[in-house]
Short mmCIF file of C-alpha atoms and ligand atoms in Angstrom, two decimals:
data_model
loop_
_atom_site.label_atom_id
_atom_site.label_comp_id
_atom_site.label_asym_id
_atom_site.label_seq_id
_atom_site.Cartn_x
_atom_site.Cartn_y
_atom_site.Cartn_z
CA UNK A 1248 52.85 75.55 -4.97
CA UNK A 1249 53.05 71.80 -6.08
CA UNK A 1250 53.33 72.01 -9.54
CA UNK A 1251 50.89 68.25 -9.84
CA UNK A 1252 47.51 67.10 -10.36
CA UNK A 1253 45.70 66.69 -6.71
CA UNK A 1254 42.82 65.07 -5.92
CA UNK A 1255 40.79 68.66 -6.41
CA UNK A 1256 41.37 68.04 -9.92
CA UNK A 1257 39.31 64.80 -10.27
CA UNK A 1258 36.02 63.46 -9.45
CA UNK A 1259 36.82 59.79 -8.64
CA UNK A 1260 32.39 59.04 -8.84
CA UNK A 1261 32.27 55.20 -9.46
CA UNK A 1262 35.40 54.76 -10.07
CA UNK A 1263 38.28 52.71 -8.89
CA UNK A 1264 40.63 54.35 -6.64
CA UNK A 1265 43.86 53.30 -5.40
CA UNK A 1266 45.13 54.83 -2.50
CA UNK A 1267 48.90 55.01 -1.46
CA UNK A 1268 49.36 55.99 2.25
CA UNK A 1269 52.37 55.67 4.88
CA UNK A 1270 50.33 54.23 7.35
CA UNK A 1271 54.07 52.53 8.55
CA UNK A 1272 53.42 53.47 12.16
CA UNK A 1273 54.71 51.94 15.63
CA UNK A 1274 53.25 48.81 16.73
CA UNK A 1275 53.76 47.49 19.88
CA UNK A 1276 51.94 44.08 20.92
CA UNK A 1277 49.59 44.44 17.46
CA UNK A 1278 48.69 48.14 19.37
CA UNK A 1279 49.39 51.28 17.20
CA UNK A 1280 51.34 53.53 19.60
CA UNK A 1281 51.63 56.63 17.81
CA UNK A 1282 49.00 57.03 14.82
CA UNK A 1283 49.84 60.46 13.61
CA UNK A 1284 49.81 58.79 10.12
CA UNK A 1285 46.52 57.42 10.26
CA UNK A 1286 44.81 61.17 11.16
CA UNK A 1287 46.92 63.03 8.57
CA UNK A 1288 45.35 60.51 5.84
CA UNK A 1289 41.94 61.00 7.15
CA UNK A 1290 41.26 64.28 4.53
CA UNK A 1291 41.80 62.66 1.43
CA UNK A 1292 40.21 59.55 2.09
CA UNK A 1293 37.31 61.58 3.05
CA UNK A 1294 37.58 63.15 0.01
CA UNK A 1295 37.35 60.37 -2.34
CA UNK A 1296 34.68 58.81 -0.06
CA UNK A 1297 32.22 62.03 -0.87
CA UNK A 1298 32.91 61.72 -4.23
CA UNK A 1299 31.45 58.45 -3.92
CA UNK A 1300 34.63 56.90 -5.50
CA UNK A 1301 35.45 53.03 -4.63
CA UNK A 1302 38.46 53.70 -2.37
CA UNK A 1303 41.41 51.13 -2.57
CA UNK A 1304 43.53 52.02 0.50
CA UNK A 1305 47.71 50.44 -0.15
CA UNK A 1306 50.47 51.16 2.33
CA UNK A 1307 53.90 49.55 3.42
CA UNK A 1308 54.71 48.24 7.27
CA UNK A 1309 58.29 48.00 8.14
CA UNK A 1310 60.71 45.46 6.14
CA UNK A 1311 58.93 42.40 5.73
CA UNK A 1312 61.44 41.79 3.25
CA UNK A 1313 59.62 40.35 0.62
CA UNK A 1314 57.52 38.00 2.63
CA UNK A 1315 54.53 37.88 4.70
CA UNK A 1316 55.51 38.33 8.58
CA UNK A 1317 52.33 38.11 10.05
CA UNK A 1318 53.30 40.73 13.08
CA UNK A 1319 53.42 43.16 10.01
CA UNK A 1320 50.30 42.69 8.97
CA UNK A 1321 48.45 45.91 8.37
CA UNK A 1322 45.19 44.15 10.01
CA UNK A 1323 45.39 46.18 12.75
CA UNK A 1324 45.71 49.93 11.23
CA UNK A 1325 42.46 48.85 8.94
CA UNK A 1326 40.61 48.57 12.11
CA UNK A 1327 41.49 51.90 13.72
CA UNK A 1328 40.81 53.51 10.41
CA UNK A 1329 36.97 52.31 10.81
CA UNK A 1330 37.14 54.27 14.09
CA UNK A 1331 38.61 56.86 12.88
CA UNK A 1332 36.39 57.17 9.29
CA UNK A 1333 33.62 56.20 11.43
CA UNK A 1334 32.83 54.12 8.84
CA UNK A 1335 34.33 50.49 8.09
CA UNK A 1336 37.23 49.67 6.26
CA UNK A 1337 37.41 46.13 5.07
CA UNK A 1338 40.85 44.80 5.28
CA UNK A 1339 41.40 42.39 2.49
CA UNK A 1340 43.73 40.11 3.80
CA UNK A 1341 45.97 38.12 1.06
CA UNK A 1342 49.81 36.93 1.51
CA UNK A 1343 49.57 38.12 -2.15
CA UNK A 1344 48.31 41.76 -1.44
CA UNK A 1345 46.80 41.38 -5.32
CA UNK A 1346 46.35 38.02 -5.33
CA UNK A 1347 42.84 36.34 -5.14
CA UNK A 1348 41.48 37.46 -1.99
CA UNK A 1349 42.25 41.17 -2.55
CA UNK A 1350 40.78 40.93 -6.15
CA UNK A 1351 37.15 39.59 -4.76
CA UNK A 1352 36.69 41.92 -1.90
CA UNK A 1353 37.56 44.88 -4.88
CA UNK A 1354 34.90 43.24 -7.06
CA UNK A 1355 32.37 43.66 -4.41
CA UNK A 1356 33.18 47.46 -3.19
CA UNK A 1357 30.04 49.79 -3.76
CA UNK A 1358 30.54 53.35 -4.24
CA UNK A 1359 31.92 54.81 -1.17
CA UNK A 1360 32.87 51.80 -0.11
CA UNK A 1361 36.82 51.62 1.68
CA UNK A 1362 38.72 48.59 1.17
CA UNK A 1363 42.50 48.05 2.74
CA UNK A 1364 44.73 45.88 1.08
CA UNK A 1365 48.20 44.07 3.10
CA UNK A 1366 50.94 45.26 3.37
CA UNK A 1367 52.98 46.39 -0.12
CA UNK A 1368 56.14 45.25 0.82
CA UNK A 1369 55.09 40.93 0.86
CA UNK A 1370 55.81 41.21 -2.40
CA UNK A 1371 59.65 41.03 -2.69
CA UNK A 1372 59.00 43.43 -5.65
CA UNK A 1373 58.24 46.26 -4.16
CA UNK A 1374 61.16 47.51 -2.99
CA UNK A 1375 62.75 46.95 -6.75
CA UNK A 1376 59.89 49.19 -8.79
CA UNK A 1377 59.78 45.82 -10.24
CA UNK A 1378 56.51 46.00 -13.34
CA UNK A 1379 55.01 42.81 -12.72
CA UNK A 1380 53.59 44.54 -8.97
CA UNK A 1381 53.13 47.61 -10.57
CA UNK A 1382 50.72 46.07 -13.02
CA UNK A 1383 48.99 44.04 -10.80
CA UNK A 1384 48.32 46.90 -8.26
CA UNK A 1385 47.52 48.80 -11.33
CA UNK A 1386 44.77 46.25 -12.56
CA UNK A 1387 42.88 47.10 -9.00
CA UNK A 1388 42.40 50.74 -10.16
CA UNK A 1389 41.57 53.76 -13.17
CA UNK A 1390 42.93 56.17 -10.78
CA UNK A 1391 46.13 56.66 -8.49
CA UNK A 1392 46.02 58.98 -5.49
CA UNK A 1393 49.62 59.22 -3.72
CA UNK A 1394 49.52 60.75 -0.04
CA UNK A 1395 52.88 58.38 1.26
CA UNK A 1396 54.48 61.63 1.75
CA UNK A 1397 56.55 59.65 4.02
CA UNK A 1398 57.84 57.50 1.14
CA UNK A 1399 58.35 60.09 -1.26
CA UNK A 1400 61.83 59.32 -1.07
CA UNK A 1401 61.66 55.89 -2.36
CA UNK A 1402 60.72 55.23 -5.91
CA UNK A 1403 58.61 51.47 -5.11
CA UNK A 1404 56.27 49.62 -7.20
CA UNK A 1405 53.05 51.40 -4.27
CA UNK A 1406 54.07 54.66 -5.35
CA UNK A 1407 56.47 55.43 -8.62
CA UNK A 1408 56.13 51.60 -10.73
CA UNK A 1409 52.13 51.59 -10.32
CA UNK A 1410 51.67 55.20 -12.04
CA UNK A 1411 53.39 53.94 -15.28
CA UNK A 1412 50.44 51.46 -15.60
CA UNK A 1413 47.23 53.93 -14.86
CA UNK A 1414 45.58 56.85 -17.12
CA UNK A 1415 45.61 59.88 -13.51
CA UNK A 1416 47.89 59.98 -10.83
CA UNK A 1417 47.27 62.61 -8.75
CA UNK A 1418 48.38 63.21 -5.24
CA UNK A 1419 46.64 63.53 -2.19
CA UNK A 1420 46.36 66.60 0.21
CA UNK A 1421 48.84 65.23 3.05
CA UNK A 1422 51.38 65.33 0.17
CA UNK A 1423 50.16 68.91 -1.01
CA UNK A 1424 50.10 70.05 2.71
CA UNK A 1425 53.97 68.87 3.65
CA UNK A 1426 55.46 69.78 0.23
CA UNK A 1427 53.74 73.48 0.70
CA UNK A 1428 55.15 74.08 3.87
CA UNK A 1429 58.37 72.05 3.62
CA UNK A 1430 58.96 74.25 0.49
CA UNK A 1431 58.12 77.63 2.08
CA UNK A 1432 60.44 76.80 4.54
CA UNK A 1433 63.54 76.33 2.35
CA UNK A 1434 62.19 78.08 -0.90
CA UNK A 1435 60.70 80.98 0.43
CA UNK A 1436 61.93 81.73 4.62
CA UNK A 1437 60.88 83.90 7.20
CA UNK A 1438 64.47 85.44 8.02
CA UNK A 1439 66.29 84.79 10.38
CA UNK A 1440 66.28 81.16 8.86
CA UNK A 1441 67.42 78.47 11.69
CA UNK A 1442 67.58 74.78 10.54
CA UNK A 1443 68.12 72.40 13.66
CA UNK A 1444 69.88 68.75 13.16
CA UNK A 1445 70.29 65.94 15.78
CA UNK A 1446 69.32 62.30 16.11
CA UNK A 1447 71.18 59.39 15.12
CA UNK A 1448 71.05 58.76 11.69
CA UNK A 1449 74.63 60.72 11.37
CA UNK A 1450 75.55 58.95 8.21
CA UNK A 1451 71.83 60.13 6.20
CA UNK A 1452 71.69 63.45 8.30
CA UNK A 1453 75.20 65.07 7.52
CA UNK A 1454 74.52 65.29 3.71
CA UNK A 1455 71.88 67.07 4.39
CA UNK A 1456 74.17 70.22 5.50
CA UNK A 1457 76.06 71.09 2.12
CA UNK A 1458 72.75 72.60 1.19
CA UNK A 1459 70.98 73.44 4.27
CA UNK A 1460 74.04 75.60 4.84
CA UNK A 1461 73.23 77.72 1.62
CA UNK A 1462 69.35 78.55 2.97
CA UNK A 1463 69.74 78.80 6.13
CA UNK A 1464 71.30 81.63 8.14
CA UNK A 1465 72.03 79.63 11.55
CA UNK A 1466 72.87 75.93 11.46
CA UNK A 1467 72.69 74.75 15.38
CA UNK A 1468 74.00 71.17 15.72
CA UNK A 1469 73.14 68.47 18.47
CA UNK A 1470 72.65 64.64 19.58
CA UNK A 1471 74.68 62.09 18.01
CA UNK A 1472 75.63 64.26 15.15
CA UNK A 1473 77.23 66.68 17.33
CA UNK A 1474 80.53 64.21 17.34
CA UNK A 1475 81.94 64.04 13.90
CA UNK A 1476 81.69 67.75 14.31
CA UNK A 1477 83.79 68.09 17.70
CA UNK A 1478 86.12 65.03 16.43
CA UNK A 1479 87.17 67.64 13.02
CA UNK A 1480 87.62 70.18 15.71
CA UNK A 1481 90.42 68.28 17.01
CA UNK A 1482 88.45 67.07 20.48
CA UNK A 1483 88.42 64.23 22.36
CA UNK A 1484 85.48 62.65 21.67
CA UNK A 1485 85.64 59.39 23.75
CA UNK A 1486 83.46 56.97 22.72
CA UNK A 1487 80.35 59.11 21.63
CA UNK A 1488 78.98 58.61 18.11
CA UNK A 1489 80.53 59.03 15.24
CA UNK A 1490 81.19 58.70 11.36
CA UNK A 1491 84.84 58.37 10.77
CA UNK A 1492 84.14 58.77 7.06
CA UNK A 1493 82.55 62.17 7.66
CA UNK A 1494 84.97 64.15 9.32
CA UNK A 1495 87.01 65.70 5.87
CA UNK A 1496 83.09 66.11 5.25
CA UNK A 1497 82.58 68.20 8.53
CA UNK A 1498 85.80 69.76 8.27
CA UNK A 1499 84.72 71.33 4.71
CA UNK A 1500 81.29 72.38 6.15
CA UNK A 1501 82.77 74.20 9.03
CA UNK A 1502 85.03 76.15 6.03
CA UNK A 1503 81.37 76.62 4.17
CA UNK A 1504 80.13 78.24 6.58
CA UNK A 1505 82.36 80.27 7.62
CA UNK A 1506 82.94 81.71 3.47
CA UNK A 1507 79.28 82.01 3.51
CA UNK A 1508 78.87 84.11 6.97
CA UNK A 1509 76.50 81.17 8.18
CA UNK A 1510 76.37 80.59 11.71
CA UNK A 1511 77.05 77.51 12.75
CA UNK A 1512 76.71 76.38 15.87
CA UNK A 1513 77.88 73.35 17.64
CA UNK A 1514 77.50 72.03 21.64
CA UNK A 1515 80.04 73.83 24.08
CA UNK A 1516 79.25 71.58 26.68
CA UNK A 1517 78.16 67.69 26.80
CA UNK A 1518 76.16 65.49 29.31
CA UNK A 1519 78.62 62.53 29.33
CA UNK A 1520 78.18 58.63 30.88
CA UNK A 1521 80.29 55.53 30.79
CA UNK A 1522 78.03 53.74 28.23
CA UNK A 1523 74.44 53.53 26.42
CA UNK A 1524 71.94 53.64 29.20
CA UNK A 1525 70.38 49.73 29.30
CA UNK A 1526 67.63 49.43 28.97
CA UNK A 1527 67.00 53.18 27.37
CA UNK A 1528 64.98 54.21 30.41
CA UNK A 1529 67.56 53.22 33.01
CA UNK A 1530 68.80 55.66 35.47
CA UNK A 1531 72.28 56.74 34.73
CA UNK A 1532 75.09 58.23 36.23
CA UNK A 1533 75.91 61.83 33.58
CA UNK A 1534 78.16 65.20 34.30
CA UNK A 1535 78.73 67.29 31.92
CA UNK A 1536 81.96 68.72 30.42
CA UNK A 1537 82.67 71.45 28.50
CA UNK A 1538 82.69 69.65 24.28
CA UNK A 1539 86.82 69.55 24.54
CA UNK A 1540 87.21 67.50 27.99
CA UNK A 1541 85.32 64.53 26.83
CA UNK A 1542 87.50 61.36 28.19
CA UNK A 1543 88.46 58.99 26.26
CA UNK A 1544 86.33 56.49 27.62
CA UNK A 1545 83.15 58.17 28.09
CA UNK A 1546 80.12 59.08 25.46
CA UNK A 1547 78.40 62.11 24.95
CA UNK A 1548 74.24 61.52 25.06
CA UNK A 1549 72.83 65.20 25.22
CA UNK A 1550 74.27 68.19 24.36
CA UNK A 1551 75.26 70.40 27.77
CA UNK A 1552 73.37 72.63 30.43
CA UNK A 1553 75.36 75.77 28.64
CA UNK A 1554 75.01 74.74 25.16
CA UNK A 1555 70.70 74.20 25.66
CA UNK A 1556 70.39 77.68 26.90
CA UNK A 1557 72.43 78.53 23.99
CA UNK A 1558 70.55 77.17 21.44
CA UNK A 1559 67.23 78.27 23.04
CA UNK A 1560 68.91 81.90 22.69
CA UNK A 1561 69.84 81.12 19.16
CA UNK A 1562 66.03 80.13 18.14
CA UNK A 1563 64.72 83.12 20.13
CA UNK A 1564 64.93 85.32 17.37
CA UNK A 1565 64.50 82.86 14.21
CA UNK A 1566 61.76 83.47 12.27
CA UNK A 1567 61.30 79.54 10.27
CA UNK A 1568 62.85 77.10 12.63
CA UNK A 1569 63.82 73.43 10.94
CA UNK A 1570 64.17 71.10 13.22
CA UNK A 1571 65.02 66.48 12.37
CA UNK A 1572 66.65 64.66 15.41
CA UNK A 1573 66.90 65.33 18.94
CA UNK A 1574 69.98 66.95 20.69
CA UNK A 1575 70.07 63.32 22.93
CA UNK A 1576 68.71 60.15 24.33
CA UNK A 1577 65.52 61.98 25.25
CA UNK A 1578 63.67 58.54 25.55
CA UNK A 1579 65.72 58.98 29.17
CA UNK A 1580 64.62 61.60 31.21
CA UNK A 1581 67.90 62.15 32.37
CA UNK A 1582 69.37 62.64 29.01
CA UNK A 1583 66.20 64.60 27.77
CA UNK A 1584 67.50 68.22 29.14
CA UNK A 1585 68.56 69.55 26.03
CA UNK A 1586 65.55 68.13 23.56
CA UNK A 1587 63.27 69.91 26.60
CA UNK A 1588 65.01 73.21 26.23
CA UNK A 1589 65.34 73.06 22.45
CA UNK A 1590 61.85 71.95 22.07
CA UNK A 1591 60.65 74.58 24.76
CA UNK A 1592 62.03 77.56 23.01
CA UNK A 1593 60.50 76.04 19.80
CA UNK A 1594 57.11 75.97 21.39
CA UNK A 1595 57.69 79.76 22.88
CA UNK A 1596 58.74 81.54 19.63
CA UNK A 1597 56.07 83.33 17.48
CA UNK A 1598 58.31 81.46 14.17
CA UNK A 1599 56.97 79.36 11.82
CA UNK A 1600 58.44 75.83 13.46
CA UNK A 1601 58.41 72.62 11.19
CA UNK A 1602 59.19 69.05 13.33
CA UNK A 1603 60.87 66.10 10.93
CA UNK A 1604 61.36 63.01 11.34
CA UNK A 1605 59.42 59.92 13.06
CA UNK A 1606 61.63 60.41 16.59
CA UNK A 1607 61.58 64.36 16.91
CA UNK A 1608 57.98 64.29 15.95
CA UNK A 1609 57.48 61.36 18.85
CA UNK A 1610 59.59 63.65 21.23
CA UNK A 1611 58.09 66.58 20.35
CA UNK A 1612 54.50 65.12 21.15
CA UNK A 1613 55.74 63.18 24.82
CA UNK A 1614 56.67 66.15 25.90
CA UNK A 1615 53.81 67.52 25.25
CA UNK A 1616 54.43 70.43 22.71
CA UNK A 1617 53.31 68.78 19.75
CA UNK A 1618 50.02 71.23 19.77
CA UNK A 1619 52.27 74.09 19.67
CA UNK A 1620 54.51 73.31 16.71
CA UNK A 1621 53.42 74.39 13.27
CA UNK A 1622 53.85 71.76 11.19
CA UNK A 1623 55.04 68.22 12.52
CA UNK A 1624 55.92 66.57 9.31
CA UNK A 1625 54.82 62.85 9.03
CA UNK A 1626 57.98 61.90 6.66
CA UNK A 1627 61.70 61.53 7.88
CA UNK A 1628 63.93 60.81 5.29
CA UNK A 1629 61.10 62.25 3.21
CA UNK A 1630 61.15 65.61 4.83
CA UNK A 1631 66.10 65.66 4.47
CA UNK A 1632 65.83 65.01 1.62
CA UNK A 1633 63.13 67.36 0.47
CA UNK A 1634 65.11 69.72 2.59
CA UNK A 1635 68.00 68.63 0.84
CA UNK A 1636 66.40 69.88 -2.93
CA UNK A 1637 66.33 66.19 -4.41
CA UNK A 1638 63.36 65.65 -5.96
CA UNK A 1639 61.32 62.82 -4.68
CA UNK A 1640 60.55 60.07 -6.96
CA UNK A 1641 56.83 60.05 -5.36
CA UNK A 1642 56.27 63.47 -5.97
CA UNK A 1643 57.78 63.68 -9.39
CA UNK A 1644 55.76 60.56 -10.77
CA UNK A 1645 52.63 62.47 -10.57
CA UNK A 1646 50.61 64.21 -13.36
CA UNK A 1647 51.67 67.50 -13.98
CA UNK A 1648 49.36 70.23 -13.63
N1 ADP B 1347 74.17 61.72 21.20
C1 ADP B 1347 73.45 60.58 21.16
N2 ADP B 1347 74.09 59.44 21.09
C2 ADP B 1347 73.33 58.52 20.41
N3 ADP B 1347 72.02 58.56 20.22
C3 ADP B 1347 71.61 59.80 20.27
C4 ADP B 1347 72.54 60.39 20.70
N4 ADP B 1347 71.47 62.10 20.96
C5 ADP B 1347 70.31 61.32 20.39
N5 ADP B 1347 70.16 60.37 20.04
C6 ADP B 1347 69.14 58.99 19.14
O1 ADP B 1347 68.81 59.56 18.22
C7 ADP B 1347 67.57 58.94 18.19
C8 ADP B 1347 66.49 59.32 16.81
O2 ADP B 1347 67.49 60.02 15.41
P1 ADP B 1347 67.05 59.60 14.63
O3 ADP B 1347 65.74 58.75 13.66
O4 ADP B 1347 68.03 60.30 13.25
O5 ADP B 1347 65.83 60.95 14.20
P2 ADP B 1347 64.21 61.54 13.71
O6 ADP B 1347 64.03 59.81 13.67
O7 ADP B 1347 63.90 62.00 14.02
O8 ADP B 1347 64.30 61.28 11.89
C9 ADP B 1347 66.40 59.07 19.36
O9 ADP B 1347 66.29 57.26 19.28
C10 ADP B 1347 67.88 59.57 20.12
O10 ADP B 1347 68.14 58.73 21.70
O1 X15 B 1348 58.83 55.15 8.31
C1 X15 B 1348 59.19 55.85 7.33
O2 X15 B 1348 60.55 56.72 7.17
P1 X15 B 1348 61.19 57.93 8.21
O3 X15 B 1348 61.14 57.03 9.65
O4 X15 B 1348 61.97 58.04 7.89
O5 X15 B 1348 59.96 59.02 8.82
C2 X15 B 1348 58.78 55.56 6.28
O6 X15 B 1348 57.51 54.81 5.90
C3 X15 B 1348 59.59 55.21 4.59
O7 X15 B 1348 59.55 53.70 5.68
P2 X15 B 1348 61.41 52.63 5.08
O8 X15 B 1348 62.35 54.19 5.71
O9 X15 B 1348 61.06 51.62 5.31
O10 X15 B 1348 61.65 52.94 3.25
#
């Protein structure tokens, strides 16, 4: 259990409560294309409304780099949240985030009302965890609630700095739910425990392996992650995604797996093409080759057919599965087969299945397997850093129980 005070330990009747959410949702032409993070934030917001608090929401959106960027305004989020809550979420349009407009909007709030502040990253101090902006945010509130699990691996004003200047800082239901799920999976997993890593953020994710190997029974590697390992084995990987600086590390990880008696599965065959599809869903010509026969001018873009079967088989006997990162360029139907096979095997198992990472969640949802998973995490980087065993600054900053 998370050893932090939560919204259940407080009643905010008549108080101003600042709630940090992760409303960093994908937008296309001003429309929200995946509202998972909004829906996930509702329980905490509803609880605080039911208490009779003045609920002031804040979040970042994208990376505006410290200046107002209209295309990264949170206005569309306020509109959609109003619909989801069935009650108005007043948008405090304010280029300074906590400027005159926001202050006036908060001043005018009645108990049970909700206001959303503008994108916190409109302010350059936000990502530097600066004192002045932290104090400004704190000045709006009597109580602070952090429910932004997806941002918990960052130490910024709106999730860490602000806690120094308010009396009470607690976590919300989403934060509790995420940490409890992931914590159980990693610290007390039902075995066999299978971890699956893929995707394209190779440098970030390779670092998780040292820690995961200690905890899991089987580690499955796919997606863009696989080729650095294959290169470390001495294979030609052509023009596939590789992190050359991590080749020695991959060698060490293979030795570590052997020493610990853990299974480390790498693709035995690979789906290759001449180049990365452009546009991403373009029809491309592919072939499947053994992983040690990738031609020098070709790139691996999905696991191969045999590998997909092998991985699906490895998942079958699992009791806990953690999956982060697609097995291939799933956005292209021709390169989605490996991801579909793995998603299907997770959907069919009675194991506890936990999906982390924005693209992995999108893949599972668009492939229609979303409701078959035990838990789809709202945090990619956050869930990985947590699985790595790192303390998340956004969680650490809340008051202890
Ligand atoms: N072999 C590959 N080569 C290049 N990109 C890949 C490969 N396999 C998967 N990808 C890409 O990885 C991206 C997702 O990676 P990542 O951002 O690390 O996952 P997540 O968001 O789930 O954490 C997808 O856009 C997918 O197209
Ligand atoms: O989307 C997020 O992270 P994720 O892509 O790792 O899930 C979070 O909102 C954090 O955003 P950031 O990576 O811009 O700090």
